[in-house]
């Protein structure tokens, strides 16, 4: 990656809507996103790769510090690689549940019914492993530091989850800790840090989810 001059053409593709349509669109999108649920039981049904590609392209439109776009999305569908990821993840998860996690943390997880077994890592058609790119090297091999990396990657992941939900796919954000085994299995360079495994596919028929509520508007916002 080399430094480039940036031009500033006039904004021509912005679309403004009448107030009434804005309300309608906002309400419709809210109603759609209200149906988003995290699941842990996935169908083995195949998903067209083009759908995943378009969702990642959407995520790649996220804002980022200095437009450095410090993310890499490694899409895993190979059964052997998924098995290796599951085995490594479950090893870390067993350590977490048996010794690393505090009693308070385990109590917080109890309503979700989670444990160290992660069959979805093999069953779901896709694992999208997201890495944060901490720096790059220019054409001379010199390091180009990236800024606001975690913030930028977090925004991108949110857009990816939204894009997948928009087309009717379900997701699970899985963050075994530590996650360095992902760099080894997927042969990623030292400048990348694993952030999340986004398990993606169709829900298993009859899947059950915990009956959880969301905070109300007045609990999460303040208008001054």
PDB file of N, CA and C in Angstrom, residues 91-183:
ATOM      1  N   UNK A  91     -11.243 -25.975  23.161  1.00  0.00           N
ATOM      2  CA  UNK A  91     -10.163 -26.082  24.146  1.00  0.00           C
ATOM      3  C   UNK A  91     -10.090 -24.815  24.992  1.00  0.00           C
ATOM      4  N   UNK A  92     -10.164 -23.652  24.336  1.00  0.00           N
ATOM      5  CA  UNK A  92     -10.144 -22.383  25.075  1.00  0.00           C
ATOM      6  C   UNK A  92     -11.416 -22.200  25.896  1.00  0.00           C
ATOM      7  N   UNK A  93     -12.541 -22.630  25.339  1.00  0.00           N
ATOM      8  CA  UNK A  93     -13.812 -22.470  26.049  1.00  0.00           C
ATOM      9  C   UNK A  93     -13.871 -23.337  27.301  1.00  0.00           C
ATOM     10  N   UNK A  94     -13.319 -24.547  27.238  1.00  0.00           N
ATOM     11  CA  UNK A  94     -13.305 -25.399  28.436  1.00  0.00           C
ATOM     12  C   UNK A  94     -12.472 -24.752  29.540  1.00  0.00           C
ATOM     13  N   UNK A  95     -11.347 -24.159  29.154  1.00  0.00           N
ATOM     14  CA  UNK A  95     -10.530 -23.457  30.148  1.00  0.00           C
ATOM     15  C   UNK A  95     -11.280 -22.265  30.721  1.00  0.00           C
ATOM     16  N   UNK A  96     -12.041 -21.579  29.857  1.00  0.00           N
ATOM     17  CA  UNK A  96     -12.822 -20.426  30.308  1.00  0.00           C
ATOM     18  C   UNK A  96     -13.874 -20.838  31.335  1.00  0.00           C
ATOM     19  N   UNK A  97     -14.673 -21.848  30.981  1.00  0.00           N
ATOM     20  CA  UNK A  97     -15.765 -22.242  31.874  1.00  0.00           C
ATOM     21  C   UNK A  97     -15.258 -22.923  33.142  1.00  0.00           C
ATOM     22  N   UNK A  98     -14.119 -23.597  33.063  1.00  0.00           N
ATOM     23  CA  UNK A  98     -13.623 -24.356  34.215  1.00  0.00           C
ATOM     24  C   UNK A  98     -12.750 -23.547  35.163  1.00  0.00           C
ATOM     25  N   UNK A  99     -12.091 -22.497  34.649  1.00  0.00           N
ATOM     26  CA  UNK A  99     -11.158 -21.799  35.536  1.00  0.00           C
ATOM     27  C   UNK A  99     -11.018 -20.303  35.286  1.00  0.00           C
ATOM     28  N   UNK A 100     -11.138 -19.856  34.038  1.00  0.00           N
ATOM     29  CA  UNK A 100     -10.850 -18.451  33.756  1.00  0.00           C
ATOM     30  C   UNK A 100     -11.985 -17.512  34.150  1.00  0.00           C
ATOM     31  N   UNK A 101     -13.205 -17.939  33.938  1.00  0.00           N
ATOM     32  CA  UNK A 101     -14.352 -17.049  34.152  1.00  0.00           C
ATOM     33  C   UNK A 101     -14.681 -16.924  35.632  1.00  0.00           C
ATOM     34  N   UNK A 102     -15.016 -15.711  36.037  1.00  0.00           N
ATOM     35  CA  UNK A 102     -15.436 -15.487  37.421  1.00  0.00           C
ATOM     36  C   UNK A 102     -16.855 -16.018  37.619  1.00  0.00           C
ATOM     37  N   UNK A 103     -17.239 -16.218  38.868  1.00  0.00           N
ATOM     38  CA  UNK A 103     -18.597 -16.674  39.163  1.00  0.00           C
ATOM     39  C   UNK A 103     -19.628 -15.666  38.667  1.00  0.00           C
ATOM     40  N   UNK A 104     -19.299 -14.386  38.774  1.00  0.00           N
ATOM     41  CA  UNK A 104     -20.214 -13.341  38.320  1.00  0.00           C
ATOM     42  C   UNK A 104     -20.428 -13.431  36.809  1.00  0.00           C
ATOM     43  N   UNK A 105     -19.345 -13.680  36.078  1.00  0.00           N
ATOM     44  CA  UNK A 105     -19.435 -13.806  34.621  1.00  0.00           C
ATOM     45  C   UNK A 105     -20.270 -15.026  34.244  1.00  0.00           C
ATOM     46  N   UNK A 106     -20.031 -16.131  34.918  1.00  0.00           N
ATOM     47  CA  UNK A 106     -20.784 -17.355  34.626  1.00  0.00           C
ATOM     48  C   UNK A 106     -22.265 -17.171  34.952  1.00  0.00           C
ATOM     49  N   UNK A 107     -22.559 -16.439  36.024  1.00  0.00           N
ATOM     50  CA  UNK A 107     -23.964 -16.159  36.368  1.00  0.00           C
ATOM     51  C   UNK A 107     -24.626 -15.319  35.287  1.00  0.00           C
ATOM     52  N   UNK A 108     -23.868 -14.375  34.706  1.00  0.00           N
ATOM     53  CA  UNK A 108     -24.424 -13.538  33.640  1.00  0.00           C
ATOM     54  C   UNK A 108     -24.730 -14.355  32.400  1.00  0.00           C
ATOM     55  N   UNK A 109     -23.932 -15.402  32.146  1.00  0.00           N
ATOM     56  CA  UNK A 109     -24.125 -16.246  30.965  1.00  0.00           C
ATOM     57  C   UNK A 109     -25.206 -17.306  31.159  1.00  0.00           C
ATOM     58  N   UNK A 110     -25.532 -17.604  32.407  1.00  0.00           N
ATOM     59  CA  UNK A 110     -26.429 -18.719  32.695  1.00  0.00           C
ATOM     60  C   UNK A 110     -27.772 -18.647  31.970  1.00  0.00           C
ATOM     61  N   UNK A 111     -28.436 -17.467  31.886  1.00  0.00           N
ATOM     62  CA  UNK A 111     -29.723 -17.416  31.176  1.00  0.00           C
ATOM     63  C   UNK A 111     -29.624 -17.785  29.689  1.00  0.00           C
ATOM     64  N   UNK A 112     -28.435 -17.656  29.114  1.00  0.00           N
ATOM     65  CA  UNK A 112     -28.265 -17.949  27.696  1.00  0.00           C
ATOM     66  C   UNK A 112     -28.074 -19.438  27.430  1.00  0.00           C
ATOM     67  N   UNK A 113     -27.756 -20.196  28.471  1.00  0.00           N
ATOM     68  CA  UNK A 113     -27.598 -21.635  28.311  1.00  0.00           C
ATOM     69  C   UNK A 113     -26.355 -22.038  27.533  1.00  0.00           C
ATOM     70  N   UNK A 114     -25.305 -21.232  27.583  1.00  0.00           N
ATOM     71  CA  UNK A 114     -24.095 -21.544  26.826  1.00  0.00           C
ATOM     72  C   UNK A 114     -23.177 -22.467  27.624  1.00  0.00           C
ATOM     73  N   UNK A 115     -22.323 -23.205  26.906  1.00  0.00           N
ATOM     74  CA  UNK A 115     -21.305 -24.040  27.532  1.00  0.00           C
ATOM     75  C   UNK A 115     -20.110 -24.139  26.594  1.00  0.00           C
ATOM     76  N   UNK A 116     -19.185 -25.027  26.887  1.00  0.00           N
ATOM     77  CA  UNK A 116     -17.944 -25.120  26.113  1.00  0.00           C
ATOM     78  C   UNK A 116     -18.105 -25.830  24.782  1.00  0.00           C
ATOM     79  N   UNK A 117     -19.229 -26.490  24.561  1.00  0.00           N
ATOM     80  CA  UNK A 117     -19.441 -27.213  23.308  1.00  0.00           C
ATOM     81  C   UNK A 117     -19.918 -26.250  22.221  1.00  0.00           C
ATOM     82  N   UNK A 118     -19.259 -26.262  21.068  1.00  0.00           N
ATOM     83  CA  UNK A 118     -19.565 -25.320  19.996  1.00  0.00           C
ATOM     84  C   UNK A 118     -19.786 -26.048  18.659  1.00  0.00           C
ATOM     85  N   UNK A 119     -20.807 -26.905  18.562  1.00  0.00           N
ATOM     86  CA  UNK A 119     -21.035 -27.653  17.320  1.00  0.00           C
ATOM     87  C   UNK A 119     -21.336 -26.766  16.125  1.00  0.00           C
ATOM     88  N   UNK A 120     -21.854 -25.560  16.385  1.00  0.00           N
ATOM     89  CA  UNK A 120     -22.192 -24.658  15.277  1.00  0.00           C
ATOM     90  C   UNK A 120     -20.966 -24.275  14.452  1.00  0.00           C
ATOM     91  N   UNK A 121     -19.772 -24.389  15.040  1.00  0.00           N
ATOM     92  CA  UNK A 121     -18.567 -24.038  14.303  1.00  0.00           C
ATOM     93  C   UNK A 121     -18.288 -25.009  13.155  1.00  0.00           C
ATOM     94  N   UNK A 122     -18.868 -26.189  13.232  1.00  0.00           N
ATOM     95  CA  UNK A 122     -18.760 -27.144  12.128  1.00  0.00           C
ATOM     96  C   UNK A 122     -20.019 -27.189  11.279  1.00  0.00           C
ATOM     97  N   UNK A 123     -21.156 -26.996  11.918  1.00  0.00           N
ATOM     98  CA  UNK A 123     -22.425 -27.219  11.222  1.00  0.00           C
ATOM     99  C   UNK A 123     -22.810 -26.072  10.284  1.00  0.00           C
ATOM    100  N   UNK A 124     -22.600 -24.841  10.710  1.00  0.00           N
ATOM    101  CA  UNK A 124     -22.979 -23.690   9.875  1.00  0.00           C
ATOM    102  C   UNK A 124     -22.179 -23.702   8.576  1.00  0.00           C
ATOM    103  N   UNK A 125     -22.785 -23.256   7.479  1.00  0.00           N
ATOM    104  CA  UNK A 125     -22.068 -23.298   6.197  1.00  0.00           C
ATOM    105  C   UNK A 125     -20.868 -22.361   6.130  1.00  0.00           C
ATOM    106  N   UNK A 126     -20.913 -21.250   6.861  1.00  0.00           N
ATOM    107  CA  UNK A 126     -19.813 -20.287   6.784  1.00  0.00           C
ATOM    108  C   UNK A 126     -19.399 -19.806   8.172  1.00  0.00           C
ATOM    109  N   UNK A 127     -18.100 -19.715   8.358  1.00  0.00           N
ATOM    110  CA  UNK A 127     -17.522 -18.976   9.474  1.00  0.00           C
ATOM    111  C   UNK A 127     -16.791 -17.786   8.865  1.00  0.00           C
ATOM    112  N   UNK A 128     -17.226 -16.595   9.219  1.00  0.00           N
ATOM    113  CA  UNK A 128     -16.536 -15.397   8.751  1.00  0.00           C
ATOM    114  C   UNK A 128     -15.653 -14.927   9.900  1.00  0.00           C
ATOM    115  N   UNK A 129     -14.355 -15.115   9.743  1.00  0.00           N
ATOM    116  CA  UNK A 129     -13.414 -14.752  10.803  1.00  0.00           C
ATOM    117  C   UNK A 129     -12.885 -13.353  10.506  1.00  0.00           C
ATOM    118  N   UNK A 130     -13.118 -12.440  11.445  1.00  0.00           N
ATOM    119  CA  UNK A 130     -12.746 -11.047  11.225  1.00  0.00           C
ATOM    120  C   UNK A 130     -11.441 -10.747  11.956  1.00  0.00           C
ATOM    121  N   UNK A 131     -10.499 -10.179  11.210  1.00  0.00           N
ATOM    122  CA  UNK A 131      -9.222  -9.761  11.774  1.00  0.00           C
ATOM    123  C   UNK A 131      -9.101  -8.244  11.692  1.00  0.00           C
ATOM    124  N   UNK A 132      -8.479  -7.666  12.711  1.00  0.00           N
ATOM    125  CA  UNK A 132      -8.137  -6.248  12.700  1.00  0.00           C
ATOM    126  C   UNK A 132      -6.711  -6.107  12.188  1.00  0.00           C
ATOM    127  N   UNK A 133      -6.530  -5.233  11.210  1.00  0.00           N
ATOM    128  CA  UNK A 133      -5.216  -5.017  10.614  1.00  0.00           C
ATOM    129  C   UNK A 133      -4.572  -3.810  11.295  1.00  0.00           C
ATOM    130  N   UNK A 134      -3.570  -4.053  12.113  1.00  0.00           N
ATOM    131  CA  UNK A 134      -2.987  -3.001  12.946  1.00  0.00           C
ATOM    132  C   UNK A 134      -2.073  -2.054  12.175  1.00  0.00           C
ATOM    133  N   UNK A 135      -1.475  -2.546  11.112  1.00  0.00           N
ATOM    134  CA  UNK A 135      -0.621  -1.714  10.270  1.00  0.00           C
ATOM    135  C   UNK A 135      -0.438  -2.402   8.926  1.00  0.00           C
ATOM    136  N   UNK A 136       0.069  -1.644   7.977  1.00  0.00           N
ATOM    137  CA  UNK A 136       0.456  -2.196   6.687  1.00  0.00           C
ATOM    138  C   UNK A 136       1.875  -1.743   6.367  1.00  0.00           C
ATOM    139  N   UNK A 137       2.433  -2.257   5.284  1.00  0.00           N
ATOM    140  CA  UNK A 137       3.748  -1.821   4.837  1.00  0.00           C
ATOM    141  C   UNK A 137       3.628  -1.183   3.448  1.00  0.00           C
ATOM    142  N   UNK A 138       4.343  -0.113   3.247  1.00  0.00           N
ATOM    143  CA  UNK A 138       4.302   0.542   1.946  1.00  0.00           C
ATOM    144  C   UNK A 138       5.205  -0.187   0.956  1.00  0.00           C
ATOM    145  N   UNK A 139       5.367   0.386  -0.219  1.00  0.00           N
ATOM    146  CA  UNK A 139       6.139  -0.257  -1.279  1.00  0.00           C
ATOM    147  C   UNK A 139       7.618  -0.427  -0.912  1.00  0.00           C
ATOM    148  N   UNK A 140       8.088   0.347   0.058  1.00  0.00           N
ATOM    149  CA  UNK A 140       9.477   0.242   0.502  1.00  0.00           C
ATOM    150  C   UNK A 140       9.627  -0.629   1.739  1.00  0.00           C
ATOM    151  N   UNK A 141       8.514  -1.207   2.195  1.00  0.00           N
ATOM    152  CA  UNK A 141       8.567  -2.066   3.369  1.00  0.00           C
ATOM    153  C   UNK A 141       8.430  -1.349   4.678  1.00  0.00           C
ATOM    154  N   UNK A 142       8.195  -0.028   4.640  1.00  0.00           N
ATOM    155  CA  UNK A 142       8.056   0.737   5.874  1.00  0.00           C
ATOM    156  C   UNK A 142       6.637   0.607   6.419  1.00  0.00           C
ATOM    157  N   UNK A 143       6.525   0.611   7.731  1.00  0.00           N
ATOM    158  CA  UNK A 143       5.235   0.401   8.392  1.00  0.00           C
ATOM    159  C   UNK A 143       4.353   1.640   8.276  1.00  0.00           C
ATOM    160  N   UNK A 144       3.107   1.433   7.896  1.00  0.00           N
ATOM    161  CA  UNK A 144       2.082   2.472   7.916  1.00  0.00           C
ATOM    162  C   UNK A 144       1.122   2.129   9.055  1.00  0.00           C
ATOM    163  N   UNK A 145       1.185   2.875  10.125  1.00  0.00           N
ATOM    164  CA  UNK A 145       0.352   2.609  11.296  1.00  0.00           C
ATOM    165  C   UNK A 145      -1.114   2.891  10.977  1.00  0.00           C
ATOM    166  N   UNK A 146      -2.008   2.061  11.493  1.00  0.00           N
ATOM    167  CA  UNK A 146      -3.437   2.286  11.347  1.00  0.00           C
ATOM    168  C   UNK A 146      -3.992   2.903  12.625  1.00  0.00           C
ATOM    169  N   UNK A 147      -5.048   3.716  12.458  1.00  0.00           N
ATOM    170  CA  UNK A 147      -5.619   4.450  13.582  1.00  0.00           C
ATOM    171  C   UNK A 147      -7.079   4.064  13.791  1.00  0.00           C
ATOM    172  N   UNK A 148      -7.511   4.112  15.054  1.00  0.00           N
ATOM    173  CA  UNK A 148      -8.892   3.772  15.415  1.00  0.00           C
ATOM    174  C   UNK A 148      -9.287   2.407  14.849  1.00  0.00           C
ATOM    175  N   UNK A 149      -8.378   1.449  15.015  1.00  0.00           N
ATOM    176  CA  UNK A 149      -8.573   0.137  14.385  1.00  0.00           C
ATOM    177  C   UNK A 149      -9.789  -0.580  14.962  1.00  0.00           C
ATOM    178  N   UNK A 150      -9.849  -0.733  16.266  1.00  0.00           N
ATOM    179  CA  UNK A 150     -10.958  -1.473  16.885  1.00  0.00           C
ATOM    180  C   UNK A 150     -12.296  -0.787  16.616  1.00  0.00           C
ATOM    181  N   UNK A 151     -12.311   0.522  16.703  1.00  0.00           N
ATOM    182  CA  UNK A 151     -13.554   1.265  16.436  1.00  0.00           C
ATOM    183  C   UNK A 151     -14.025   0.998  15.009  1.00  0.00           C
ATOM    184  N   UNK A 152     -13.103   1.089  14.064  1.00  0.00           N
ATOM    185  CA  UNK A 152     -13.445   0.916  12.659  1.00  0.00           C
ATOM    186  C   UNK A 152     -13.943  -0.504  12.383  1.00  0.00           C
ATOM    187  N   UNK A 153     -13.232  -1.487  12.932  1.00  0.00           N
ATOM    188  CA  UNK A 153     -13.620  -2.882  12.718  1.00  0.00           C
ATOM    189  C   UNK A 153     -14.974  -3.166  13.354  1.00  0.00           C
ATOM    190  N   UNK A 154     -15.224  -2.596  14.528  1.00  0.00           N
ATOM    191  CA  UNK A 154     -16.513  -2.795  15.186  1.00  0.00           C
ATOM    192  C   UNK A 154     -17.677  -2.274  14.358  1.00  0.00           C
ATOM    193  N   UNK A 155     -17.507  -1.088  13.765  1.00  0.00           N
ATOM    194  CA  UNK A 155     -18.557  -0.531  12.904  1.00  0.00           C
ATOM    195  C   UNK A 155     -18.787  -1.441  11.708  1.00  0.00           C
ATOM    196  N   UNK A 156     -17.699  -1.930  11.122  1.00  0.00           N
ATOM    197  CA  UNK A 156     -17.798  -2.800   9.952  1.00  0.00           C
ATOM    198  C   UNK A 156     -18.526  -4.096  10.283  1.00  0.00           C
ATOM    199  N   UNK A 157     -18.244  -4.676  11.447  1.00  0.00           N
ATOM    200  CA  UNK A 157     -18.917  -5.908  11.854  1.00  0.00           C
ATOM    201  C   UNK A 157     -20.411  -5.667  12.029  1.00  0.00           C
ATOM    202  N   UNK A 158     -20.773  -4.516  12.627  1.00  0.00           N
ATOM    203  CA  UNK A 158     -22.189  -4.191  12.772  1.00  0.00           C
ATOM    204  C   UNK A 158     -22.896  -4.113  11.438  1.00  0.00           C
ATOM    205  N   UNK A 159     -22.227  -3.508  10.452  1.00  0.00           N
ATOM    206  CA  UNK A 159     -22.823  -3.423   9.123  1.00  0.00           C
ATOM    207  C   UNK A 159     -22.930  -4.804   8.476  1.00  0.00           C
ATOM    208  N   UNK A 160     -21.955  -5.672   8.736  1.00  0.00           N
ATOM    209  CA  UNK A 160     -21.987  -7.023   8.181  1.00  0.00           C
ATOM    210  C   UNK A 160     -23.153  -7.819   8.766  1.00  0.00           C
ATOM    211  N   UNK A 161     -23.340  -7.746  10.057  1.00  0.00           N
ATOM    212  CA  UNK A 161     -24.454  -8.443  10.702  1.00  0.00           C
ATOM    213  C   UNK A 161     -25.786  -7.951  10.150  1.00  0.00           C
ATOM    214  N   UNK A 162     -25.905  -6.644   9.972  1.00  0.00           N
ATOM    215  CA  UNK A 162     -27.133  -6.057   9.436  1.00  0.00           C
ATOM    216  C   UNK A 162     -27.372  -6.515   8.002  1.00  0.00           C
ATOM    217  N   UNK A 163     -26.301  -6.544   7.205  1.00  0.00           N
ATOM    218  CA  UNK A 163     -26.433  -6.974   5.806  1.00  0.00           C
ATOM    219  C   UNK A 163     -26.878  -8.430   5.717  1.00  0.00           C
ATOM    220  N   UNK A 164     -26.350  -9.269   6.581  1.00  0.00           N
ATOM    221  CA  UNK A 164     -26.726 -10.686   6.563  1.00  0.00           C
ATOM    222  C   UNK A 164     -28.175 -10.875   7.013  1.00  0.00           C
ATOM    223  N   UNK A 165     -28.572 -10.132   8.036  1.00  0.00           N
ATOM    224  CA  UNK A 165     -29.962 -10.216   8.486  1.00  0.00           C
ATOM    225  C   UNK A 165     -30.913  -9.734   7.392  1.00  0.00           C
ATOM    226  N   UNK A 166     -30.500  -8.735   6.663  1.00  0.00           N
ATOM    227  CA  UNK A 166     -31.332  -8.156   5.610  1.00  0.00           C
ATOM    228  C   UNK A 166     -31.698  -9.179   4.544  1.00  0.00           C
ATOM    229  N   UNK A 167     -30.815 -10.164   4.300  1.00  0.00           N
ATOM    230  CA  UNK A 167     -31.090 -11.166   3.263  1.00  0.00           C
ATOM    231  C   UNK A 167     -31.685 -12.448   3.843  1.00  0.00           C
ATOM    232  N   UNK A 168     -31.924 -12.469   5.150  1.00  0.00           N
ATOM    233  CA  UNK A 168     -32.574 -13.629   5.740  1.00  0.00           C
ATOM    234  C   UNK A 168     -31.645 -14.669   6.325  1.00  0.00           C
ATOM    235  N   UNK A 169     -30.402 -14.286   6.610  1.00  0.00           N
ATOM    236  CA  UNK A 169     -29.473 -15.202   7.260  1.00  0.00           C
ATOM    237  C   UNK A 169     -29.327 -14.848   8.732  1.00  0.00           C
ATOM    238  N   UNK A 170     -28.988 -15.856   9.512  1.00  0.00           N
ATOM    239  CA  UNK A 170     -28.793 -15.667  10.946  1.00  0.00           C
ATOM    240  C   UNK A 170     -27.305 -15.676  11.269  1.00  0.00           C
ATOM    241  N   UNK A 171     -26.961 -15.111  12.416  1.00  0.00           N
ATOM    242  CA  UNK A 171     -25.554 -14.998  12.818  1.00  0.00           C
ATOM    243  C   UNK A 171     -25.383 -15.324  14.294  1.00  0.00           C
ATOM    244  N   UNK A 172     -24.158 -15.648  14.630  1.00  0.00           N
ATOM    245  CA  UNK A 172     -23.728 -15.766  16.020  1.00  0.00           C
ATOM    246  C   UNK A 172     -22.358 -15.133  16.133  1.00  0.00           C
ATOM    247  N   UNK A 173     -22.203 -14.181  17.023  1.00  0.00           N
ATOM    248  CA  UNK A 173     -20.898 -13.574  17.276  1.00  0.00           C
ATOM    249  C   UNK A 173     -20.176 -14.427  18.320  1.00  0.00           C
ATOM    250  N   UNK A 174     -19.099 -15.065  17.903  1.00  0.00           N
ATOM    251  CA  UNK A 174     -18.383 -15.977  18.789  1.00  0.00           C
ATOM    252  C   UNK A 174     -16.976 -15.437  19.021  1.00  0.00           C
ATOM    253  N   UNK A 175     -16.617 -15.266  20.296  1.00  0.00           N
ATOM    254  CA  UNK A 175     -15.327 -14.672  20.637  1.00  0.00           C
ATOM    255  C   UNK A 175     -14.605 -15.508  21.706  1.00  0.00           C
ATOM    256  N   UNK A 176     -14.125 -16.690  21.323  1.00  0.00           N
ATOM    257  CA  UNK A 176     -13.335 -17.460  22.286  1.00  0.00           C
ATOM    258  C   UNK A 176     -12.106 -16.666  22.685  1.00  0.00           C
ATOM    259  N   UNK A 177     -11.688 -16.823  23.927  1.00  0.00           N
ATOM    260  CA  UNK A 177     -10.550 -16.025  24.400  1.00  0.00           C
ATOM    261  C   UNK A 177      -9.535 -16.921  25.117  1.00  0.00           C
ATOM    262  N   UNK A 178      -8.256 -16.833  24.699  1.00  0.00           N
ATOM    263  CA  UNK A 178      -7.703 -16.029  23.613  1.00  0.00           C
ATOM    264  C   UNK A 178      -8.011 -16.627  22.243  1.00  0.00           C
ATOM    265  N   UNK A 179      -7.806 -15.826  21.181  1.00  0.00           N
ATOM    266  CA  UNK A 179      -8.160 -16.254  19.830  1.00  0.00           C
ATOM    267  C   UNK A 179      -6.960 -16.390  18.896  1.00  0.00           C
ATOM    268  N   UNK A 180      -5.765 -16.400  19.440  1.00  0.00           N
ATOM    269  CA  UNK A 180      -4.585 -16.425  18.580  1.00  0.00           C
ATOM    270  C   UNK A 180      -4.491 -17.691  17.729  1.00  0.00           C
ATOM    271  N   UNK A 181      -5.189 -18.745  18.127  1.00  0.00           N
ATOM    272  CA  UNK A 181      -5.178 -19.972  17.327  1.00  0.00           C
ATOM    273  C   UNK A 181      -5.737 -19.724  15.931  1.00  0.00           C
ATOM    274  N   UNK A 182      -6.606 -18.716  15.802  1.00  0.00           N
ATOM    275  CA  UNK A 182      -7.181 -18.403  14.494  1.00  0.00           C
ATOM    276  C   UNK A 182      -6.115 -17.902  13.526  1.00  0.00           C
ATOM    277  N   UNK A 183      -5.189 -17.125  14.028  1.00  0.00           N
ATOM    278  CA  UNK A 183      -4.106 -16.629  13.168  1.00  0.00           C
ATOM    279  C   UNK A 183      -3.276 -17.801  12.658  1.00  0.00           C
TER     280      UNK A 183
END
